Short mmCIF file of C-alpha atoms in Angstrom, two decimals:
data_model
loop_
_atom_site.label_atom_id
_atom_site.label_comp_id
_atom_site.label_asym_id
_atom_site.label_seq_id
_atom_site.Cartn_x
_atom_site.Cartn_y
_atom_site.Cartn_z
CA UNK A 1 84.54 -20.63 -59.32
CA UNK A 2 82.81 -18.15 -57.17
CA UNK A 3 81.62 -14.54 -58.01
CA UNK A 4 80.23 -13.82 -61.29
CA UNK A 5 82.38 -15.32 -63.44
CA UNK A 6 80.89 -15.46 -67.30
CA UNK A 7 82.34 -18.48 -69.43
CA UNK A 8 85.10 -16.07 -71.25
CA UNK A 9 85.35 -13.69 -67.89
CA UNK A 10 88.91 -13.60 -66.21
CA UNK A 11 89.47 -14.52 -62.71
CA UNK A 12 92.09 -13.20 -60.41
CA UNK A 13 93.45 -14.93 -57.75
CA UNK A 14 94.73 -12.81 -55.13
CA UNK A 15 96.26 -11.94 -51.23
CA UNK A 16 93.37 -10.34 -49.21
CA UNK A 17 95.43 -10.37 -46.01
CA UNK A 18 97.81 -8.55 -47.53
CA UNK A 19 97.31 -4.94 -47.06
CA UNK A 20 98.67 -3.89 -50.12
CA UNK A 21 96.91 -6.53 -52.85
CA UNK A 22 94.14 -5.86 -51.27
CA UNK A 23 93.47 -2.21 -51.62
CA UNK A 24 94.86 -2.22 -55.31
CA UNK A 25 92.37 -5.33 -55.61
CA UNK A 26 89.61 -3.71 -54.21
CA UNK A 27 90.16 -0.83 -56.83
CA UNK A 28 89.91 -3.22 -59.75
CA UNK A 29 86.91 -4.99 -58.30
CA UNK A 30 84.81 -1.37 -57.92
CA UNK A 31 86.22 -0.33 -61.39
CA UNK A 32 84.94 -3.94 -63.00
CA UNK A 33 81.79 -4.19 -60.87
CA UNK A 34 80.52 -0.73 -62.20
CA UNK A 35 81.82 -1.05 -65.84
CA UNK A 36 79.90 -4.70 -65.57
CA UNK A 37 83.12 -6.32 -66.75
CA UNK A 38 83.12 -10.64 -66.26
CA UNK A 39 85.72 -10.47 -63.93
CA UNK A 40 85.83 -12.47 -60.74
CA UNK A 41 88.04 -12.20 -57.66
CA UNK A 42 89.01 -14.97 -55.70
CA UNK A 43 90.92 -14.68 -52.55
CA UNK A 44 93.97 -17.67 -51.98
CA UNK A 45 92.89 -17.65 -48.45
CA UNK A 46 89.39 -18.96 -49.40
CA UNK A 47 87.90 -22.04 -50.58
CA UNK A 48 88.16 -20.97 -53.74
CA UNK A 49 91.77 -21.63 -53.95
CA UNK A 50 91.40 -25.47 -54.51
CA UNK A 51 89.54 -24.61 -57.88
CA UNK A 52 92.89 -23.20 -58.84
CA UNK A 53 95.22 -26.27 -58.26
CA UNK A 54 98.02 -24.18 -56.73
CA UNK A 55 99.42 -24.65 -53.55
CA UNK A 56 98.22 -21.42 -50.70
CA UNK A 57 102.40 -20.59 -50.34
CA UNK A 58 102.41 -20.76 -54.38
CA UNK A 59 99.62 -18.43 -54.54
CA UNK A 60 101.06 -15.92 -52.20
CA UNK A 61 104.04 -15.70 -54.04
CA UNK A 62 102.91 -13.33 -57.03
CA UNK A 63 99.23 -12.74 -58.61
CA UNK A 64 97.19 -15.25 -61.03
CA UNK A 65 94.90 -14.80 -63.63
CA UNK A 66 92.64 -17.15 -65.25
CA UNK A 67 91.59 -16.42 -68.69
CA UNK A 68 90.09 -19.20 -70.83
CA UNK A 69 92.16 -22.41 -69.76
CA UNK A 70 95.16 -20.41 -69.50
CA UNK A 71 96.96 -19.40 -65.81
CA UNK A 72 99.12 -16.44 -66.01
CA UNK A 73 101.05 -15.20 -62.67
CA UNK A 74 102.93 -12.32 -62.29
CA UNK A 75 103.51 -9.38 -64.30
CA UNK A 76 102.06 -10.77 -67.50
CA UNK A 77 99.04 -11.68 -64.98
CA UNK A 78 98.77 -7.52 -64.32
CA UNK A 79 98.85 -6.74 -68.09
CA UNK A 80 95.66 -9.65 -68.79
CA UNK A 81 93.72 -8.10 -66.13
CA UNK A 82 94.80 -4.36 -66.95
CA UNK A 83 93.47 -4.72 -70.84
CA UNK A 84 90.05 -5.89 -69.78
CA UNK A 85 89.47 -2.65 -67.92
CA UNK A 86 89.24 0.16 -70.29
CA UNK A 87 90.45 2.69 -67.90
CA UNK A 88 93.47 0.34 -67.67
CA UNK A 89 94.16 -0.48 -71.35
CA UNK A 90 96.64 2.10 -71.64
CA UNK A 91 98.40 0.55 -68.97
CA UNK A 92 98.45 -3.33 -70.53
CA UNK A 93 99.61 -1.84 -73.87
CA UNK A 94 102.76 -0.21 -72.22
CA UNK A 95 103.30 -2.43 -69.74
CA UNK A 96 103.32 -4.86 -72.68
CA UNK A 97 105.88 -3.25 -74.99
CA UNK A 98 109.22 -5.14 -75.13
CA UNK A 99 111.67 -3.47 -72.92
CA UNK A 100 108.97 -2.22 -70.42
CA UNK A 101 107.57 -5.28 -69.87
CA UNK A 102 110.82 -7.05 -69.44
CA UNK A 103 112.03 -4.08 -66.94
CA UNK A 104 109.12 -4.22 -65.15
CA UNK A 105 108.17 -8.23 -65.18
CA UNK A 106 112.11 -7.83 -63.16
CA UNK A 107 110.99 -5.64 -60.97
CA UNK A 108 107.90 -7.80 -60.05
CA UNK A 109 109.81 -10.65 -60.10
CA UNK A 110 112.74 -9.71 -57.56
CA UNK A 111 111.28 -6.83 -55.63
CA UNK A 112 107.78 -5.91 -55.60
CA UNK A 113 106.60 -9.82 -55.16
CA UNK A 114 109.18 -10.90 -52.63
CA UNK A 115 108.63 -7.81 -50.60
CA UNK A 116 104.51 -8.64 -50.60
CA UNK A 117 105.10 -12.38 -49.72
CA UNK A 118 107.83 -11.92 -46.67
CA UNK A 119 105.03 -9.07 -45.22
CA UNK A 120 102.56 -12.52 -45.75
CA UNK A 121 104.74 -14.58 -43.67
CA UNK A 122 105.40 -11.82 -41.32
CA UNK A 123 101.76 -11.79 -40.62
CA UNK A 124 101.38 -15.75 -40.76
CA UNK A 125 103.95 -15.51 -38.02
CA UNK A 126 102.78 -13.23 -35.80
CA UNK A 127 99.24 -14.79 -36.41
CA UNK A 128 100.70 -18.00 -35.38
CA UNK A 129 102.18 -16.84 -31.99
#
């Protein structure tokens, strides 16, 4: 995998086209870069996205983590990454508590990620002519 992944770092698998991943990316990646946390950052646009085995309209879909041999996506991908940051622990143990994290894994789920992957094929579109 690329960047500076350690053997027990996380990796994140994200949209850089996308407007939107990318600047709350690009947050996380300052955030873990000065707090020397082993997280990586791999953009599904790059050639990195083979080493994850998921297809590039798969990945734009929702967010994936690697931790250890496991893949999350989605919400529960949020709260892995969120509890390795310590400014963003607080964060992973709300967003983890029952209800909230069923509320707001649904809100993920049929808004926020749908609305992020039709503005990705918008811009494919246009892109494509």
């Amino acid at each position: 995998m690329s960047g500076d992944e350690s053997e027990n770092g996380l990796r994140v698998l994200y949209n850089a086209e996308c407007p939107a991943c990318r600047f709350e990316i690009d947050h996380y990646r300052r955030w873990t870069e000065r707090d020397g946390l082993p997280v990586g950052f791999d953009d599904l646009n790059g050639p990195e996205r083979a080493e994850w085995g998921i297809e590039a309209d798969a990945a734009a879909r929702r967010l994936h983590v690697r931790r250890g041999g496991e893949t999350l996506s989605g919400f529960p991908a949020f709260l892995a990454l969120w509890a390795e940051m310590p400014r963003m622990r607080w964060a992973a143990r709300i967003g983890g508590l029952p209800g909230i994290r069923t509320v707001a894994g649904w809100i993920y789920d049929r808004i926020g990620a749908p609305l992020l992957y039709a503005s990705h094929r918008r811009r494919q579109r246009r892109r494509a002519g």
